[in-house]
């Protein structure tokens, strides 16, 4: 049986990394790659490798996924995650699982894998997703760290101070945000520190399968109920026989452009994986000046990552190469 070169790439979110924690982020990237690499090297599947690397990142509180996920406008965490495994030539065999708006679970990426494997569905949301997770044995777990809570309190008061009477930040009588809170994009744009980040993994195994896995808390101060690009197949997560990709950055731009699907389509049309990712970044820059980044692997197992933000911690290996880990792609 043919054995394909194995490879794996991870990212820890596009944005501006907090000064002082850069080396921690880069080392964590390399460690997450190593977890998945060991699985691939012992003959394990791209799916198992991607999930294991994603769990390592979800469990690391410096990243915005699982433990350490950011808080929404009302001060609680709603997480999105998705896993997709490349089909064997047609879409009948595409395997996808996703969760949106999931609360109080330690590892949303495992729940999304269980949606894929244990249900007839592709995606579960909110309370239904949480009930499913409990049945699957996920205990009640508070992913909010003391740092994230303090950060949220600081940002919430900044929001109230700066927007003042123009934006009534008192919840209405139903405990909902007021309409003036529905559009905070211009405020958030002047405060890049409000950005969230995401974690993502793409892996390719010796059988030639490609798996993409992405997990996130979204971004700080998102409206409760907001769903980003991460759990939407073809948007923030995608795997085909041509390529797998995982996105990071403001999800609304990624959703509008079906970005990860477009990366795969670009490869199908003959672009290299680097050309395909860079073309998508150019398009998102032209259309939205979007703060986004991607990691991807093609059918030859070539890994590639790039971003339009200052930073995007990422790491990868291919075949027998050393693990390369960086804070950013130097332009
Ligand atoms: N890319 C993550 C999000 O926007 O939710």
Short mmCIF file of C-alpha atoms and ligand atoms in Angstrom, two decimals:
data_model
loop_
_atom_site.label_atom_id
_atom_site.label_comp_id
_atom_site.label_asym_id
_atom_site.label_seq_id
_atom_site.Cartn_x
_atom_site.Cartn_y
_atom_site.Cartn_z
CA UNK A 1 0.00 0.00 0.00
CA UNK A 2 1.25 3.47 -0.89
CA UNK A 3 2.44 5.51 2.05
CA UNK A 4 2.09 9.28 1.76
CA UNK A 5 4.38 11.82 3.45
CA UNK A 6 2.89 12.89 6.76
CA UNK A 7 2.68 16.53 7.82
CA UNK A 8 0.96 18.76 10.35
CA UNK A 9 0.61 22.50 10.89
CA UNK A 10 -0.95 24.46 13.78
CA UNK A 11 -1.80 28.09 14.47
CA UNK A 12 -2.57 29.98 17.66
CA UNK A 13 -4.59 32.87 16.23
CA UNK A 14 -4.00 35.88 14.00
CA UNK A 15 -3.63 39.19 15.80
CA UNK A 16 -1.11 41.14 17.86
CA UNK A 17 0.44 38.90 20.45
CA UNK A 18 0.80 40.30 23.94
CA UNK A 19 4.41 41.42 24.52
CA UNK A 20 6.21 39.14 26.95
CA UNK A 21 4.38 35.96 26.07
CA UNK A 22 5.70 35.50 22.54
CA UNK A 23 8.25 32.80 23.35
CA UNK A 24 5.64 30.91 25.38
CA UNK A 25 3.24 31.00 22.41
CA UNK A 26 5.87 29.80 19.93
CA UNK A 27 7.06 27.01 22.24
CA UNK A 28 3.43 25.94 22.75
CA UNK A 29 2.98 25.76 18.99
CA UNK A 30 5.98 23.44 18.65
CA UNK A 31 4.75 21.28 21.53
CA UNK A 32 1.30 20.95 19.94
CA UNK A 33 2.87 19.85 16.63
CA UNK A 34 4.93 17.24 18.47
CA UNK A 35 1.79 15.73 20.05
CA UNK A 36 0.21 15.20 16.63
CA UNK A 37 3.45 14.18 14.97
CA UNK A 38 3.93 11.25 17.36
CA UNK A 39 0.48 9.95 16.40
CA UNK A 40 1.16 10.29 12.67
CA UNK A 41 4.59 8.66 13.00
CA UNK A 42 3.10 5.65 14.72
CA UNK A 43 0.62 5.18 11.87
CA UNK A 44 -2.28 7.10 13.43
CA UNK A 45 -4.87 8.98 11.42
CA UNK A 46 -4.87 12.66 10.48
CA UNK A 47 -8.09 12.92 12.47
CA UNK A 48 -6.56 11.58 15.69
CA UNK A 49 -3.43 13.69 15.22
CA UNK A 50 -5.37 16.88 14.55
CA UNK A 51 -7.67 16.33 17.52
CA UNK A 52 -4.74 15.61 19.86
CA UNK A 53 -2.88 18.75 18.77
CA UNK A 54 -6.07 20.81 19.06
CA UNK A 55 -6.73 19.49 22.58
CA UNK A 56 -3.18 20.49 23.60
CA UNK A 57 -3.96 24.03 22.44
CA UNK A 58 -7.47 24.13 23.95
CA UNK A 59 -5.95 23.12 27.29
CA UNK A 60 -3.35 25.88 27.12
CA UNK A 61 -4.85 29.02 28.72
CA UNK A 62 -2.83 31.46 26.62
CA UNK A 63 -4.92 30.60 23.54
CA UNK A 64 -8.50 31.62 22.86
CA UNK A 65 -10.08 28.17 22.75
CA UNK A 66 -11.24 25.80 25.48
CA UNK A 67 -9.56 26.92 28.73
CA UNK A 68 -8.76 30.60 28.21
CA UNK A 69 -11.55 31.27 25.70
CA UNK A 70 -12.59 34.94 25.62
CA UNK A 71 -15.83 36.29 27.11
CA UNK A 72 -18.74 37.75 25.18
CA UNK A 73 -20.48 41.10 25.77
CA UNK A 74 -22.43 39.67 28.70
CA UNK A 75 -19.34 38.14 30.31
CA UNK A 76 -19.65 34.44 29.57
CA UNK A 77 -17.97 32.04 27.16
CA UNK A 78 -19.60 30.52 24.07
CA UNK A 79 -17.29 28.29 22.03
CA UNK A 80 -17.31 27.13 18.40
CA UNK A 81 -15.37 24.18 16.98
CA UNK A 82 -15.29 22.06 13.85
CA UNK A 83 -13.45 19.06 12.49
CA UNK A 84 -13.51 17.92 8.86
CA UNK A 85 -11.81 14.93 7.22
CA UNK A 86 -11.18 14.87 3.48
CA UNK A 87 -13.56 12.72 1.46
CA UNK A 88 -12.31 9.82 -0.57
CA UNK A 89 -13.13 11.41 -3.92
CA UNK A 90 -16.78 12.47 -3.57
CA UNK A 91 -18.80 14.36 -1.00
CA UNK A 92 -20.69 11.26 0.14
CA UNK A 93 -17.68 10.33 2.21
CA UNK A 94 -16.87 13.81 3.58
CA UNK A 95 -16.90 13.66 7.36
CA UNK A 96 -17.71 16.80 9.35
CA UNK A 97 -18.70 17.58 12.92
CA UNK A 98 -19.21 20.97 14.54
CA UNK A 99 -20.53 22.73 17.63
CA UNK A 100 -21.55 26.36 18.05
CA UNK A 101 -22.29 28.44 21.13
CA UNK A 102 -21.12 25.61 23.40
CA UNK A 103 -20.82 26.53 27.09
CA UNK A 104 -19.07 24.93 30.08
CA UNK A 105 -17.18 22.14 28.35
CA UNK A 106 -13.41 21.61 28.48
CA UNK A 107 -12.74 20.42 24.93
CA UNK A 108 -15.21 21.56 22.26
CA UNK A 109 -13.07 19.96 19.52
CA UNK A 110 -13.70 16.51 21.02
CA UNK A 111 -17.42 17.24 21.13
CA UNK A 112 -17.35 18.20 17.44
CA UNK A 113 -15.60 14.90 16.63
CA UNK A 114 -18.30 13.08 18.57
CA UNK A 115 -21.03 14.94 16.66
CA UNK A 116 -19.35 13.63 13.49
CA UNK A 117 -19.01 10.07 14.72
CA UNK A 118 -21.94 9.52 17.07
CA UNK A 119 -24.85 11.41 15.46
CA UNK A 120 -26.61 11.70 12.09
CA UNK A 121 -25.87 15.43 12.11
CA UNK A 122 -23.09 17.79 11.12
CA UNK A 123 -23.62 20.53 13.69
CA UNK A 124 -25.14 21.01 17.14
CA UNK A 125 -25.69 24.36 18.80
CA UNK A 126 -26.13 25.91 22.26
CA UNK A 127 -28.08 23.98 24.83
CA UNK A 128 -28.49 20.95 22.54
CA UNK A 129 -24.74 20.80 21.99
CA UNK A 130 -24.13 21.01 25.72
CA UNK A 131 -26.67 18.28 26.48
CA UNK A 132 -25.03 16.05 23.86
CA UNK A 133 -21.62 16.76 25.41
CA UNK A 134 -22.87 15.72 28.85
CA UNK A 135 -24.26 12.46 27.43
CA UNK A 136 -20.84 11.90 25.84
CA UNK A 137 -19.29 12.24 29.30
CA UNK A 138 -17.99 15.82 29.25
CA UNK A 139 -18.26 17.13 32.81
CA UNK A 140 -19.41 20.64 33.68
CA UNK A 141 -16.29 22.81 33.27
CA UNK A 142 -15.75 26.54 33.53
CA UNK A 143 -13.21 27.58 30.84
CA UNK A 144 -12.92 31.15 32.18
CA UNK A 145 -9.47 31.94 33.57
CA UNK A 146 -8.78 34.73 36.09
CA UNK A 147 -6.80 36.58 33.38
CA UNK A 148 -9.65 36.45 30.88
CA UNK A 149 -12.16 37.62 33.52
CA UNK A 150 -9.95 40.58 34.49
CA UNK A 151 -9.40 41.38 30.83
CA UNK A 152 -13.15 41.35 30.18
CA UNK A 153 -13.83 43.65 33.14
CA UNK A 154 -11.21 46.09 31.90
CA UNK A 155 -12.60 46.05 28.38
CA UNK A 156 -16.19 46.32 29.46
CA UNK A 157 -15.44 49.48 31.44
CA UNK A 158 -13.39 50.86 28.54
CA UNK A 159 -16.35 50.24 26.27
CA UNK A 160 -18.72 52.00 28.63
CA UNK A 161 -16.33 54.91 29.23
CA UNK A 162 -15.62 55.50 25.56
CA UNK A 163 -19.05 54.96 24.12
CA UNK A 164 -20.78 56.63 27.04
CA UNK A 165 -24.32 57.89 26.58
CA UNK A 166 -24.18 57.33 22.83
CA UNK A 167 -24.35 53.64 23.59
CA UNK A 168 -26.56 52.63 26.44
CA UNK A 169 -24.70 49.66 27.82
CA UNK A 170 -27.24 48.81 30.45
CA UNK A 171 -28.99 45.59 29.57
CA UNK A 172 -32.68 46.13 28.80
CA UNK A 173 -35.42 44.79 31.01
CA UNK A 174 -35.13 41.34 29.41
CA UNK A 175 -31.43 41.16 30.17
CA UNK A 176 -30.55 41.56 26.49
CA UNK A 177 -28.03 43.94 24.90
CA UNK A 178 -29.63 47.14 23.66
CA UNK A 179 -29.78 47.77 19.88
CA UNK A 180 -26.95 50.32 20.25
CA UNK A 181 -24.67 47.42 21.19
CA UNK A 182 -25.36 45.46 18.05
CA UNK A 183 -22.74 47.24 15.94
CA UNK A 184 -19.45 47.65 17.72
CA UNK A 185 -17.18 47.04 14.72
CA UNK A 186 -15.83 50.61 14.54
CA UNK A 187 -15.11 50.60 18.28
CA UNK A 188 -13.43 47.20 18.09
CA UNK A 189 -11.34 48.28 15.11
CA UNK A 190 -9.77 51.08 17.15
CA UNK A 191 -9.02 48.54 19.88
CA UNK A 192 -7.10 45.67 18.28
CA UNK A 193 -6.49 44.28 21.76
CA UNK A 194 -10.16 43.24 21.73
CA UNK A 195 -9.47 40.66 19.04
CA UNK A 196 -9.77 37.04 19.99
CA UNK A 197 -7.80 34.51 18.06
CA UNK A 198 -8.48 30.89 17.37
CA UNK A 199 -6.54 27.66 17.36
CA UNK A 200 -6.32 25.46 14.31
CA UNK A 201 -4.66 22.31 13.05
CA UNK A 202 -4.33 20.68 9.63
CA UNK A 203 -2.82 17.21 9.42
CA UNK A 204 -2.15 14.70 6.67
CA UNK A 205 -1.61 11.03 7.41
CA UNK A 206 0.26 8.20 5.70
CA UNK A 207 -2.98 7.01 4.09
CA UNK A 208 -3.31 10.39 2.35
CA UNK A 209 -6.27 11.69 4.38
CA UNK A 210 -6.29 15.37 5.33
CA UNK A 211 -8.01 16.63 8.49
CA UNK A 212 -8.68 20.24 9.52
CA UNK A 213 -9.71 21.11 13.08
CA UNK A 214 -10.46 24.59 14.45
CA UNK A 215 -11.65 25.76 17.88
CA UNK A 216 -12.33 29.22 19.35
CA UNK A 217 -14.08 31.40 21.88
CA UNK A 218 -14.76 33.86 19.03
CA UNK A 219 -13.77 37.39 19.95
CA UNK A 220 -14.09 39.46 23.09
CA UNK A 221 -17.36 41.37 23.39
CA UNK A 222 -19.08 39.46 20.62
CA UNK A 223 -22.84 39.50 20.94
CA UNK A 224 -24.22 36.51 22.84
CA UNK A 225 -25.36 34.00 20.22
CA UNK A 226 -22.87 35.16 17.61
CA UNK A 227 -21.48 32.30 15.49
CA UNK A 228 -18.15 32.82 13.76
CA UNK A 229 -16.45 31.16 10.81
CA UNK A 230 -14.77 28.38 12.82
CA UNK A 231 -17.65 25.86 12.95
CA UNK A 232 -18.86 26.55 9.41
CA UNK A 233 -17.44 24.02 6.93
CA UNK A 234 -15.89 25.77 3.94
CA UNK A 235 -15.51 29.01 5.92
CA UNK A 236 -13.15 28.60 8.89
CA UNK A 237 -12.52 24.86 8.47
CA UNK A 238 -12.33 22.71 5.35
CA UNK A 239 -10.74 19.52 4.05
CA UNK A 240 -10.97 18.10 0.53
CA UNK A 241 -8.90 15.70 -1.55
CA UNK A 242 -6.98 18.79 -2.77
CA UNK A 243 -6.25 20.62 0.49
CA UNK A 244 -7.21 21.23 4.08
CA UNK A 245 -7.31 24.68 5.68
CA UNK A 246 -8.08 26.39 8.99
CA UNK A 247 -8.75 30.12 9.32
CA UNK A 248 -8.19 32.64 12.08
CA UNK A 249 -9.12 36.29 12.50
CA UNK A 250 -12.44 38.12 12.29
CA UNK A 251 -14.81 35.39 11.22
CA UNK A 252 -17.38 37.58 9.49
CA UNK A 253 -14.91 38.24 6.65
CA UNK A 254 -14.00 34.57 6.38
CA UNK A 255 -17.68 33.57 6.23
CA UNK A 256 -18.52 36.08 3.50
CA UNK A 257 -15.75 34.73 1.30
CA UNK A 258 -16.07 30.97 2.09
CA UNK A 259 -12.33 31.29 2.47
CA UNK A 260 -11.12 27.77 3.31
CA UNK A 261 -13.21 26.27 0.51
CA UNK A 262 -11.75 28.85 -1.87
CA UNK A 263 -8.23 27.85 -0.86
CA UNK A 264 -9.03 24.24 -1.78
CA UNK A 265 -10.67 25.36 -5.04
CA UNK A 266 -7.58 27.40 -5.90
CA UNK A 267 -5.42 24.30 -5.41
CA UNK A 268 -7.83 22.26 -7.54
CA UNK A 269 -7.39 24.88 -10.29
CA UNK A 270 -3.63 24.31 -10.21
CA UNK A 271 -2.21 26.79 -7.69
CA UNK A 272 0.40 25.70 -5.17
CA UNK A 273 -0.78 25.73 -1.56
CA UNK A 274 1.22 28.93 -0.91
CA UNK A 275 -0.28 30.63 -3.97
CA UNK A 276 -3.76 29.52 -2.95
CA UNK A 277 -3.46 30.86 0.62
CA UNK A 278 -1.81 34.10 -0.50
CA UNK A 279 -4.48 34.67 -3.18
CA UNK A 280 -7.15 34.32 -0.48
CA UNK A 281 -5.31 36.75 1.78
CA UNK A 282 -5.01 39.23 -1.11
CA UNK A 283 -8.72 38.93 -1.83
CA UNK A 284 -9.65 39.43 1.83
CA UNK A 285 -7.30 42.40 1.99
CA UNK A 286 -8.79 43.94 -1.13
CA UNK A 287 -12.41 43.31 -0.15
CA UNK A 288 -12.33 44.00 3.61
CA UNK A 289 -8.83 44.92 4.77
CA UNK A 290 -9.45 41.80 6.88
CA UNK A 291 -7.41 40.80 9.93
CA UNK A 292 -7.12 37.14 9.03
CA UNK A 293 -4.67 34.27 8.63
CA UNK A 294 -4.67 30.68 7.41
CA UNK A 295 -2.81 27.41 7.73
CA UNK A 296 -3.16 24.75 5.06
CA UNK A 297 -1.77 21.47 3.69
CA UNK A 298 -2.12 20.20 0.13
CA UNK A 299 -2.49 16.68 -1.23
CA UNK A 300 1.31 16.34 -1.43
CA UNK A 301 1.55 17.07 2.27
CA UNK A 302 3.07 20.54 1.83
CA UNK A 303 2.23 22.77 4.83
CA UNK A 304 1.89 26.55 4.54
CA UNK A 305 0.69 29.40 6.74
CA UNK A 306 0.38 33.15 6.22
CA UNK A 307 -1.55 36.08 7.70
CA UNK A 308 -2.50 39.76 7.28
CA UNK A 309 -2.07 40.55 10.97
CA UNK A 310 1.18 41.42 12.68
CA UNK A 311 1.41 37.99 14.35
CA UNK A 312 0.13 34.49 13.91
CA UNK A 313 2.03 31.96 16.03
CA UNK A 314 2.30 28.77 14.00
CA UNK A 315 4.43 25.64 13.69
CA UNK A 316 4.70 22.76 11.26
CA UNK A 317 6.64 19.75 10.09
CA UNK A 318 6.59 17.69 6.92
CA UNK A 319 8.01 14.18 6.43
CA UNK A 320 11.17 13.88 8.49
CA UNK A 321 11.82 17.65 8.78
CA UNK A 322 12.52 19.44 12.02
CA UNK A 323 9.56 21.27 13.56
CA UNK A 324 9.59 24.92 12.50
CA UNK A 325 7.85 27.29 14.97
CA UNK A 326 7.43 31.06 14.49
CA UNK A 327 5.47 34.03 15.77
CA UNK A 328 4.96 35.50 12.31
CA UNK A 329 5.76 35.10 8.64
CA UNK A 330 8.30 37.84 7.90
CA UNK A 331 7.14 39.87 4.89
N1 LIG B 1 -12.16 33.25 13.63
C1 LIG B 1 -12.82 33.10 14.84
C2 LIG B 1 -14.05 33.86 14.97
O1 LIG B 1 -14.22 34.89 14.33
O2 LIG B 1 -14.90 33.47 15.73
#
